[in-house]
Short mmCIF file of C-alpha atoms in Angstrom, two decimals:
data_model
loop_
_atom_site.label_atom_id
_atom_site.label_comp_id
_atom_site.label_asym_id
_atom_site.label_seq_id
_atom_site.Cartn_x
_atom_site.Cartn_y
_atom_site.Cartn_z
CA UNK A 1 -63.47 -203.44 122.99
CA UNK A 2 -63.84 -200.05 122.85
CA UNK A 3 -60.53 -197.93 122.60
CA UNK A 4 -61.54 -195.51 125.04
CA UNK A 5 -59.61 -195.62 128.06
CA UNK A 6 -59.52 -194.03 130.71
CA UNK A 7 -60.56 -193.10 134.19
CA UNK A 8 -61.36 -189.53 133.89
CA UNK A 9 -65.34 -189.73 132.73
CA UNK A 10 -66.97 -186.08 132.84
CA UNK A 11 -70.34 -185.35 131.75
CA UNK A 12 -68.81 -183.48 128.83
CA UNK A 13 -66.86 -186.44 127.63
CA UNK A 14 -69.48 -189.10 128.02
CA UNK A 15 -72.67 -186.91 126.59
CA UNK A 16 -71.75 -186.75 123.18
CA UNK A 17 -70.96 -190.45 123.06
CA UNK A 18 -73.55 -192.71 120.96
CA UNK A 19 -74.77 -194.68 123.91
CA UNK A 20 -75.12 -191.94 126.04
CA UNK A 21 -77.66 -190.19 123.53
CA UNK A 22 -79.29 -193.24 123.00
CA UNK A 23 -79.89 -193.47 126.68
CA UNK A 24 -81.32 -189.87 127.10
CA UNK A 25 -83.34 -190.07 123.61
CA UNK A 26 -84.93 -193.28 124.21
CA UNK A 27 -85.85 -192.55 128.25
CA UNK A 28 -87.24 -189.70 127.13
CA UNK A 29 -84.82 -187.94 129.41
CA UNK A 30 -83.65 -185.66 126.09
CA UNK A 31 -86.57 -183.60 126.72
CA UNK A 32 -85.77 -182.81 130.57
CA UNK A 33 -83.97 -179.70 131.12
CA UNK A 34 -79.97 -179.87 130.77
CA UNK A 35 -79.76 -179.54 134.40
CA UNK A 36 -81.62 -183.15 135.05
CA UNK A 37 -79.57 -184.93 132.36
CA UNK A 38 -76.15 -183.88 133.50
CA UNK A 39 -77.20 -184.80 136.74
CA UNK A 40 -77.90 -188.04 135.21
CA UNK A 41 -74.71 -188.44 133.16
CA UNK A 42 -72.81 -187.03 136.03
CA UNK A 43 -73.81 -190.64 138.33
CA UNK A 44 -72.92 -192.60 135.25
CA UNK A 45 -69.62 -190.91 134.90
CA UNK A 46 -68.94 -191.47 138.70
CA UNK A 47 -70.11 -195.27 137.91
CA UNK A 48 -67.45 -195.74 135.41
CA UNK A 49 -64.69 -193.67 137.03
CA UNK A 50 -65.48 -195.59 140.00
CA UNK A 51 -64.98 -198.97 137.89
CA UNK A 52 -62.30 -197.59 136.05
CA UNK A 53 -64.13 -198.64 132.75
CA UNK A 54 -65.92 -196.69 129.65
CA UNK A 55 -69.13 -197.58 129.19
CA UNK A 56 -68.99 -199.07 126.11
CA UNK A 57 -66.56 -201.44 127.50
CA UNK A 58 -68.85 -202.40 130.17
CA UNK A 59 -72.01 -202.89 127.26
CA UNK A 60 -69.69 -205.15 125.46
CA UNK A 61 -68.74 -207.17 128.26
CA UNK A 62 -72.39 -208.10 128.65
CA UNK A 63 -73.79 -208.00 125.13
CA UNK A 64 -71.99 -210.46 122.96
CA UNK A 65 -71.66 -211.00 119.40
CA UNK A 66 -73.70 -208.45 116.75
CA UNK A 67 -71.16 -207.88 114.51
CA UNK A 68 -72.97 -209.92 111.34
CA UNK A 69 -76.94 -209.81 112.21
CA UNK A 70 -76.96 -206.87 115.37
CA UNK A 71 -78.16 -209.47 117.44
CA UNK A 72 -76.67 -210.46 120.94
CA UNK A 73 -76.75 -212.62 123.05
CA UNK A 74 -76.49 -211.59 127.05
CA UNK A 75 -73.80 -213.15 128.72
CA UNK A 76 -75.39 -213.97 132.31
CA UNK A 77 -72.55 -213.70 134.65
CA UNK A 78 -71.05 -210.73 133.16
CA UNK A 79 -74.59 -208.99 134.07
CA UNK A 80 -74.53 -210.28 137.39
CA UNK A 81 -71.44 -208.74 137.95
CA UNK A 82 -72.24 -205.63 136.76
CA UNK A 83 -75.56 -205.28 138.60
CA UNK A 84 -73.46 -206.39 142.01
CA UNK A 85 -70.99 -203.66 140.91
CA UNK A 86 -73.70 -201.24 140.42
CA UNK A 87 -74.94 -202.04 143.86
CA UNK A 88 -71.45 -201.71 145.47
CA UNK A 89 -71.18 -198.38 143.87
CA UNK A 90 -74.41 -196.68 145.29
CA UNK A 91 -73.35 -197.95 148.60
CA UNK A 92 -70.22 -196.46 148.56
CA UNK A 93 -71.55 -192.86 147.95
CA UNK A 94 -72.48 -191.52 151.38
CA UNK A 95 -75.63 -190.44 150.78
CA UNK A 96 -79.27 -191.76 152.34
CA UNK A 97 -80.24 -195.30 151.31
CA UNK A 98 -83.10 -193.45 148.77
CA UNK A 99 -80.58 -191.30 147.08
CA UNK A 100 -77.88 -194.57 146.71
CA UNK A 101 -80.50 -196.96 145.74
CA UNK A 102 -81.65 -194.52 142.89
CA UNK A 103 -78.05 -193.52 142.11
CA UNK A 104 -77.63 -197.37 141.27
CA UNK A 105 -81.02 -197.28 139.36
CA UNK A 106 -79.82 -194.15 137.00
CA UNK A 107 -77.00 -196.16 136.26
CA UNK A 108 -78.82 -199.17 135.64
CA UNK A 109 -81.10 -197.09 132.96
CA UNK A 110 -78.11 -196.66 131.09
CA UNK A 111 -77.48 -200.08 130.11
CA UNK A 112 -81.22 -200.57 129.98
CA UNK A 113 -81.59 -198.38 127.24
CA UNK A 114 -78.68 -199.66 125.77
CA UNK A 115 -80.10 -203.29 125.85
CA UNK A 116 -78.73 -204.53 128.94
CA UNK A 117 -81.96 -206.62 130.59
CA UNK A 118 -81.53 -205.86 134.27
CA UNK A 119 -84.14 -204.72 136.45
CA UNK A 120 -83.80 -202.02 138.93
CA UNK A 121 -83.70 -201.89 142.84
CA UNK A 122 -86.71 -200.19 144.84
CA UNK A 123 -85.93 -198.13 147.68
CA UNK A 124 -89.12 -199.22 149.72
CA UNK B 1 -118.68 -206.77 139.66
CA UNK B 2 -119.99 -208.17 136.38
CA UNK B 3 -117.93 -210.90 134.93
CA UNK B 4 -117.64 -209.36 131.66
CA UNK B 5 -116.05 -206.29 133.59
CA UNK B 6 -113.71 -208.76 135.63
CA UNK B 7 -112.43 -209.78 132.05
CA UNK B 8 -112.10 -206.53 130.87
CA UNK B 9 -110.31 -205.48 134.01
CA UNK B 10 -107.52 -208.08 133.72
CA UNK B 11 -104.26 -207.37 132.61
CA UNK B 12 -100.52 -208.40 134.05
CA UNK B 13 -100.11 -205.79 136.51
CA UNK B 14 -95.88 -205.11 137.47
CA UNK B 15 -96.95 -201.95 139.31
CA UNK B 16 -98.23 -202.85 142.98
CA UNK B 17 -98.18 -200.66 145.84
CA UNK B 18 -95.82 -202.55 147.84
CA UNK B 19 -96.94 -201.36 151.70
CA UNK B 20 -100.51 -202.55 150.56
CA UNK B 21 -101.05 -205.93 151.94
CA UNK B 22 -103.48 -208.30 150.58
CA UNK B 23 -106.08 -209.45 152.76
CA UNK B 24 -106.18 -213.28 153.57
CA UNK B 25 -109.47 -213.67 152.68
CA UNK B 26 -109.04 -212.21 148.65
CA UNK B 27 -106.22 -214.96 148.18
CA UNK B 28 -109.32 -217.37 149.85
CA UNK B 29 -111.51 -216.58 147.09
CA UNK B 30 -108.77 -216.66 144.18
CA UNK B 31 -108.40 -220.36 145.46
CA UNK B 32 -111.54 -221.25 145.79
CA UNK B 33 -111.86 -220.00 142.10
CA UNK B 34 -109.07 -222.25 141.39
CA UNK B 35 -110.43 -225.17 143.10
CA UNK B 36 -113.64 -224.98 140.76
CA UNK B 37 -111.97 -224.86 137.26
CA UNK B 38 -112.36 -227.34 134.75
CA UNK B 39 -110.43 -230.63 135.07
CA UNK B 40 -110.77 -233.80 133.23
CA UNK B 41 -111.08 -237.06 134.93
CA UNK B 42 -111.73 -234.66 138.21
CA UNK B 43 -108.24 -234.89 139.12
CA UNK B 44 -105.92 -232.44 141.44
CA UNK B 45 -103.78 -231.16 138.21
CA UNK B 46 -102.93 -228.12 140.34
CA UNK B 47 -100.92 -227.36 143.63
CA UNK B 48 -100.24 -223.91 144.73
CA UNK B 49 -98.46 -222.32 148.00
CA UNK B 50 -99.25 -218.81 149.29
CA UNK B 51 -96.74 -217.10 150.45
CA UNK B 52 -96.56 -213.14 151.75
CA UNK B 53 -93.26 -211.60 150.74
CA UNK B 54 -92.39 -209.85 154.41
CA UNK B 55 -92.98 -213.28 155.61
CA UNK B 56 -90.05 -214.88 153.58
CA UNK B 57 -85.78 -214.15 154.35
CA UNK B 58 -84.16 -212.29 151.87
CA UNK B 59 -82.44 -214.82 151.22
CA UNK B 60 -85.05 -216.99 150.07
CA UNK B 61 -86.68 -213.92 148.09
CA UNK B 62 -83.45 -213.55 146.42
CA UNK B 63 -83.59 -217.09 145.40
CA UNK B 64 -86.45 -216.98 143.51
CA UNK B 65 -85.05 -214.20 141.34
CA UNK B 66 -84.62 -214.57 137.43
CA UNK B 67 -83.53 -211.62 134.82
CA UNK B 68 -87.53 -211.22 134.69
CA UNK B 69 -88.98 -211.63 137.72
CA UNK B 70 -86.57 -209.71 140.41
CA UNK B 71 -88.24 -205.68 140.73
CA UNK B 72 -91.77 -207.23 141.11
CA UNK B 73 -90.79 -209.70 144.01
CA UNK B 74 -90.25 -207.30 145.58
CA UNK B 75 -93.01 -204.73 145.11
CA UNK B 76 -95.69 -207.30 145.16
CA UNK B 77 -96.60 -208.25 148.73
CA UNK B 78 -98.21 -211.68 148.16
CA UNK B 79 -97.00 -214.80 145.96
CA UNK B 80 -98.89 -217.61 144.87
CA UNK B 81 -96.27 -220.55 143.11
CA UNK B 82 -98.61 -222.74 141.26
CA UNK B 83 -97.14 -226.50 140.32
CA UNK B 84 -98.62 -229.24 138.18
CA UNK B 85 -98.91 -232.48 140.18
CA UNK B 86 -97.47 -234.87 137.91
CA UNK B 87 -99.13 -237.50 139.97
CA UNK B 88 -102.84 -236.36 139.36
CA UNK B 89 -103.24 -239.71 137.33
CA UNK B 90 -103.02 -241.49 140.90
CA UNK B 91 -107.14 -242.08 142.54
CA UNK B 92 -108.58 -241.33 138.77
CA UNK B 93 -110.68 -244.97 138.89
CA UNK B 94 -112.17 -243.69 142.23
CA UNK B 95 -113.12 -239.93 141.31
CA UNK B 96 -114.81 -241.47 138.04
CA UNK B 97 -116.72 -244.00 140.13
CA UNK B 98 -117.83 -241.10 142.32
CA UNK B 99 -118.95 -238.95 139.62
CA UNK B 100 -120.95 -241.83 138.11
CA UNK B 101 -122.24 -242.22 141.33
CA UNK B 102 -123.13 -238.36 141.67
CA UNK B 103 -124.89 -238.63 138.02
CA UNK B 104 -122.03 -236.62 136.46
CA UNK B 105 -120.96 -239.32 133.87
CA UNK B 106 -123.67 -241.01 133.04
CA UNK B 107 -124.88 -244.47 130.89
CA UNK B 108 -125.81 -242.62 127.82
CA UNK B 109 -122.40 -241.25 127.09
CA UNK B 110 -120.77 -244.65 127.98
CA UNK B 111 -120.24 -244.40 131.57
CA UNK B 112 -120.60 -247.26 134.27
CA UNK B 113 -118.70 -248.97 137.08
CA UNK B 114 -117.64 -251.68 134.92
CA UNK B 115 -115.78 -249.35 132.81
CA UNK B 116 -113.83 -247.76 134.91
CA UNK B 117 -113.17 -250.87 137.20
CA UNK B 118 -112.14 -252.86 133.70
CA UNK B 119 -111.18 -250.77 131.18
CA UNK B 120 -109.85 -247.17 131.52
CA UNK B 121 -106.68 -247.99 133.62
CA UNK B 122 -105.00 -249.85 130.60
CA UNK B 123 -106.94 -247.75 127.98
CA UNK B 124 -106.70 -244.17 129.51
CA UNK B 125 -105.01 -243.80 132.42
CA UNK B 126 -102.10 -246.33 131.76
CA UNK B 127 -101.24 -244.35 128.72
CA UNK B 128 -101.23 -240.88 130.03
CA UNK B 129 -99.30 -241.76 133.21
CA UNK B 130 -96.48 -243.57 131.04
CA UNK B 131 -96.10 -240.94 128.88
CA UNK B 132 -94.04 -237.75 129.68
CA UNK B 133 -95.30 -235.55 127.28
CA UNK B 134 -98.82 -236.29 127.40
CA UNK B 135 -98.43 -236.16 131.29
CA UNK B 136 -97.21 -232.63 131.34
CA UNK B 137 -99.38 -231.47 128.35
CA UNK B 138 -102.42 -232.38 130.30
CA UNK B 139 -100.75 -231.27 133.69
CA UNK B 140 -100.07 -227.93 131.79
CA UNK B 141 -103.63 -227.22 130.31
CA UNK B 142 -105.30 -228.07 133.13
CA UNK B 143 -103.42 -226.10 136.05
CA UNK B 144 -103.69 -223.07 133.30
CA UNK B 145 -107.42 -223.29 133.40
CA UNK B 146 -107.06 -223.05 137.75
CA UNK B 147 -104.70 -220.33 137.66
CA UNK B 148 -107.01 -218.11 135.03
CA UNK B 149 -110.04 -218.68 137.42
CA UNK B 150 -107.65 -217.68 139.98
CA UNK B 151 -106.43 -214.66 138.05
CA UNK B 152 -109.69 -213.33 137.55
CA UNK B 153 -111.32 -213.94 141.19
CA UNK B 154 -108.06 -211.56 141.61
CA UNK B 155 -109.51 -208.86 139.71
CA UNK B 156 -113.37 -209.52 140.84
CA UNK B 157 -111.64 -208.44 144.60
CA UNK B 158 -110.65 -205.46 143.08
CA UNK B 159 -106.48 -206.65 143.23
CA UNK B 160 -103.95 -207.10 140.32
CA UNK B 161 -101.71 -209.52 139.54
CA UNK B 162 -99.11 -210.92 136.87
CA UNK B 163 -97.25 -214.34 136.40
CA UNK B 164 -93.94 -214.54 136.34
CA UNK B 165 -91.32 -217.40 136.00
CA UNK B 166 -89.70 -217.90 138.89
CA UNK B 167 -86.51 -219.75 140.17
CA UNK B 168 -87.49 -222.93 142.31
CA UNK B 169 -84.42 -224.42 143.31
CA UNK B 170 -84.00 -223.20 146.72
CA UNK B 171 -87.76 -222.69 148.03
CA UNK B 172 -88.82 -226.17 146.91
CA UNK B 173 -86.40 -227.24 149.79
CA UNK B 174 -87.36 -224.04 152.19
CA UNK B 175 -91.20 -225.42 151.90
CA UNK B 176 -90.92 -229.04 151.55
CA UNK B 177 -91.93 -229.01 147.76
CA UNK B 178 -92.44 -232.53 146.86
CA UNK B 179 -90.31 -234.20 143.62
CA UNK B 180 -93.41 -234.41 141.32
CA UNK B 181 -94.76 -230.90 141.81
CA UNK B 182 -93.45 -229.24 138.44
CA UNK B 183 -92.93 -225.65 138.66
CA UNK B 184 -95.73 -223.43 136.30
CA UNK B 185 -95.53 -219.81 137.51
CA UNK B 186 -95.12 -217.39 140.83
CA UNK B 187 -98.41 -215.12 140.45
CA UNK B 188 -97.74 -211.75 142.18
CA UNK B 189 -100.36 -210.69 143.96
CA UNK B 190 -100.77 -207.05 145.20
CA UNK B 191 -103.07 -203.91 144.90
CA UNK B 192 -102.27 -202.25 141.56
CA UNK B 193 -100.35 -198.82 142.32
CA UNK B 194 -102.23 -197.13 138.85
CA UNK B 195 -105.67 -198.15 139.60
CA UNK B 196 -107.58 -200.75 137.88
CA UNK B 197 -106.80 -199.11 134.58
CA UNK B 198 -103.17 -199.82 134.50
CA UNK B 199 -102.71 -198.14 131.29
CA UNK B 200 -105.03 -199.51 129.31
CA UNK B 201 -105.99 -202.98 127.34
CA UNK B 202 -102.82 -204.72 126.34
CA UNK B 203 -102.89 -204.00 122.70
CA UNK B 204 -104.42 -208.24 120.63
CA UNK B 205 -104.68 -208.71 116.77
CA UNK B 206 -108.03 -208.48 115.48
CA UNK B 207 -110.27 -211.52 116.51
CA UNK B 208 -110.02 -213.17 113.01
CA UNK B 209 -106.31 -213.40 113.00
CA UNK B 210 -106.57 -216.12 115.57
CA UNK B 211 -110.04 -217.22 115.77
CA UNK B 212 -112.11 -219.38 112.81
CA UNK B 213 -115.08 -219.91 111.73
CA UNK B 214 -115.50 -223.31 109.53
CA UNK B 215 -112.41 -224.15 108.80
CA UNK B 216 -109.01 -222.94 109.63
CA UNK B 217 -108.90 -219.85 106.61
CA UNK B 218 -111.92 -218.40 107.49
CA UNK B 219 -111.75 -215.62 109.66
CA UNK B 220 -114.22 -215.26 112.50
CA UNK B 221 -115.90 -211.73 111.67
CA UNK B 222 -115.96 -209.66 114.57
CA UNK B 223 -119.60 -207.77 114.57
CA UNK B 224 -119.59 -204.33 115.84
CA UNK B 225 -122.78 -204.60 117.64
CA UNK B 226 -121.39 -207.31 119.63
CA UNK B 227 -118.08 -204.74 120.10
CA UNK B 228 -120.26 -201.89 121.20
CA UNK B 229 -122.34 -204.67 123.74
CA UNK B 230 -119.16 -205.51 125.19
CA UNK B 231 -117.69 -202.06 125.52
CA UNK B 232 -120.71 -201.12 127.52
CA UNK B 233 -120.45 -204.30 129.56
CA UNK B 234 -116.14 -203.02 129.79
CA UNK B 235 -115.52 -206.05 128.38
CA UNK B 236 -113.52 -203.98 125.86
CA UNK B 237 -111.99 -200.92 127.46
CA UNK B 238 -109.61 -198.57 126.62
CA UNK B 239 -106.73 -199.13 125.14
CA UNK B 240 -103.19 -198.52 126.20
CA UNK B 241 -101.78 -196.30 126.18
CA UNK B 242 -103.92 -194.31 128.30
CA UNK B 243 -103.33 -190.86 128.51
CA UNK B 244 -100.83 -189.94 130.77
CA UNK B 245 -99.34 -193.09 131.10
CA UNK B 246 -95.62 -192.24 130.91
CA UNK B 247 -96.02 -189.61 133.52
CA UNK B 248 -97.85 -191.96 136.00
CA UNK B 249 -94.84 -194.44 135.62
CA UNK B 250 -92.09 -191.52 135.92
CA UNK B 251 -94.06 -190.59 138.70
CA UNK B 252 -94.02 -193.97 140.01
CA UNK B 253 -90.10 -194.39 139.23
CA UNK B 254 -89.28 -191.88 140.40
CA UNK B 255 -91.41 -192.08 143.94
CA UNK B 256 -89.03 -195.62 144.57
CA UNK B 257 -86.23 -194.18 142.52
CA UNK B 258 -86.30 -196.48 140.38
CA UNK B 259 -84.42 -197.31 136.77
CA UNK B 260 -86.47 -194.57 134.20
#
């Protein structure tokens, strides 16, 4: 577990964080303007503020083991949770079904790129 | 289109546009493909159900999700679940009989009536049926060989398509799926939303890593006159990436909002 607590997730605080950059460097997002990927850490920090969770906790609670070879294993109901959770959350912010649906799915690319398998949500 | 083309042209396609219906006579010719492939003992090794994704609850839909096959369900808008028919030993004596009797199988490689009315059931059939793992090998290899021919009638009609695993617990009870129809794969069927090219050939090992010549060391050379024949024929096309290709799919993520 990480020893990051709290409930108070800014851009500022989450954007230097290893998983964060790995996020941003490996969807490419690192060469957007800063605007685009604050907007971008900004929904993940409202994901974990809304779950009251860092997101390394949330990583960990999915990925297990890789403390001897880096390999994990994924544990299946903890990622079902976490994809219903990420589902509750983008319903919850007000906004049209597009912009909630792809709130959810910026979230989702943060655990993607941070070996979560999950696959996203289409707003058809 | 030319048949080399229709080979070049395939590749698993997880991009569909997902208003684009399929027409119900392209899933007609992927299954007649199908229904022509190679079997031994002409038997019924494959089973498949069509099914058009609007047409289904969500609840079903959501059924047949795994970790790997959930974002294309629901992009694609046509499904084709393939099963092996474990029972396609059952009516082998009859279909030999009738292939004697069409001059398929014929007296000089060992064929007649008396065979097949004496012999094969303890001999052939007997010994496939009893065994699981030679039932399902066969069962497996065979209903491959229908779903390729069905894969690539796909691209001939100008559509794409990729097979996915797919969870069968719930549908085989929404459509009556009988006990001995083994799940193989859900093909999802749908017009491709980056054009035929899709990015590119899927990058293969050079032809000798896998393929021999003699014996089992000896790589099968690969002669660049054939390679230039069969890039001119598309057989061989470009290879992926293609240029642009992250852009298309940030385009494309980004038109569903989807996960970049």
């Amino acid at each position: 577990m990480s020893d990051v607590m709290t409930n108070e997730h800014t851009v500022e605080s989450l954007k230097p964080t290893f998983e964060v950059k790995r996020w941003l460097e490996s969807a490419k997002l690192d060469t957007e303007p800063e605007i685009e990927q604050d907007s971008r850490v900004r929904v993940l920090a409202q994901f974990c503020n809304h779950q009251g969770r860092h997101p390394k906790d949330m990583i960990e609670a999915v990925l297990r083991g890789g403390e001897e070879d880096g390999q994990y294993t994924i544990a299946i109901k903890a990622r079902r949770e976490l994809d219903e959770a990420i589902n509750t959350f983008g319903d919850t912010l007000g906004l049209s079904l597009h912009q909630n649906i792809t709130a959810g799915n910026v979230v989702r690319s943060f655990f993607i790129h941070n070996g979560v398998q999950m696959q996203g949500r289409p707003s058809l | 289109m030319e048949f080399k083309e229709v080979v070049g042209n395939r590749r698993s396609v997880r991009h569909f546009l997902p208003y684009k219906q399929v027409e119900r006579e392209k899933i007609q010719v992927m299954l007649e493909a199908a229904n022509r492939s190679s079997r031994s003992m002409n038997a019924d090794y494959v089973k498949a159900i069509v099914v058009n994704r609007d047409e289904l609850s969500e609840e079903l839909r959501d059924s047949l999700r795994n970790p790997t096959t959930t974002l294309d369900l629901d992009m694609a808008p046509t499904y084709i679940m393939w099963f092996i028919n474990l029972k396609y030993p059952e009516g082998t004596k009859e279909r030999l009989k009738q292939l004697i009797d069409h001059g398929v199988n014929t007296p000089s490689h060992g064929w007649s009536h008396a065979y097949v009315d004496g012999v094969i059931q303890k001999t052939v059939i007997d010994k496939i049926a009893g065994d699981d793992a030679r039932l399902n090998w066969m069962g497996a290899i065979e209903t491959g060989q229908a779903i390729a021919q069905a894969l690539l009638a796909a691209y001939d009609e100008g559509l794409g398509a990729c097979l996915h695993n797919f969870t069968d617990t719930k549908i085989r009870e929404a459509l009556n799926v009988p006990d001995h129809w083994r799940r193989a794969w859900i093909m999802l069927v749908g017009y491709p939303a980056m054009g035929a090219e899709d990015g590119g050939q899927r990058p293969r090992r050079p032809l000798g890593e896998n393929f021999k010549f003699g014996n089992a060391d000896t790589p099968f050379e690969s002669d660049p006159a054939v390679v230039a024949r069969l890039t001119e024929a598309k057989l061989i096309q470009a290879p992926s990436p293609t240029p642009h290709r992250f852009e298309e799919i940030r385009l494309f993520n980004r038109e569903f909002g989807l996960p970049e």
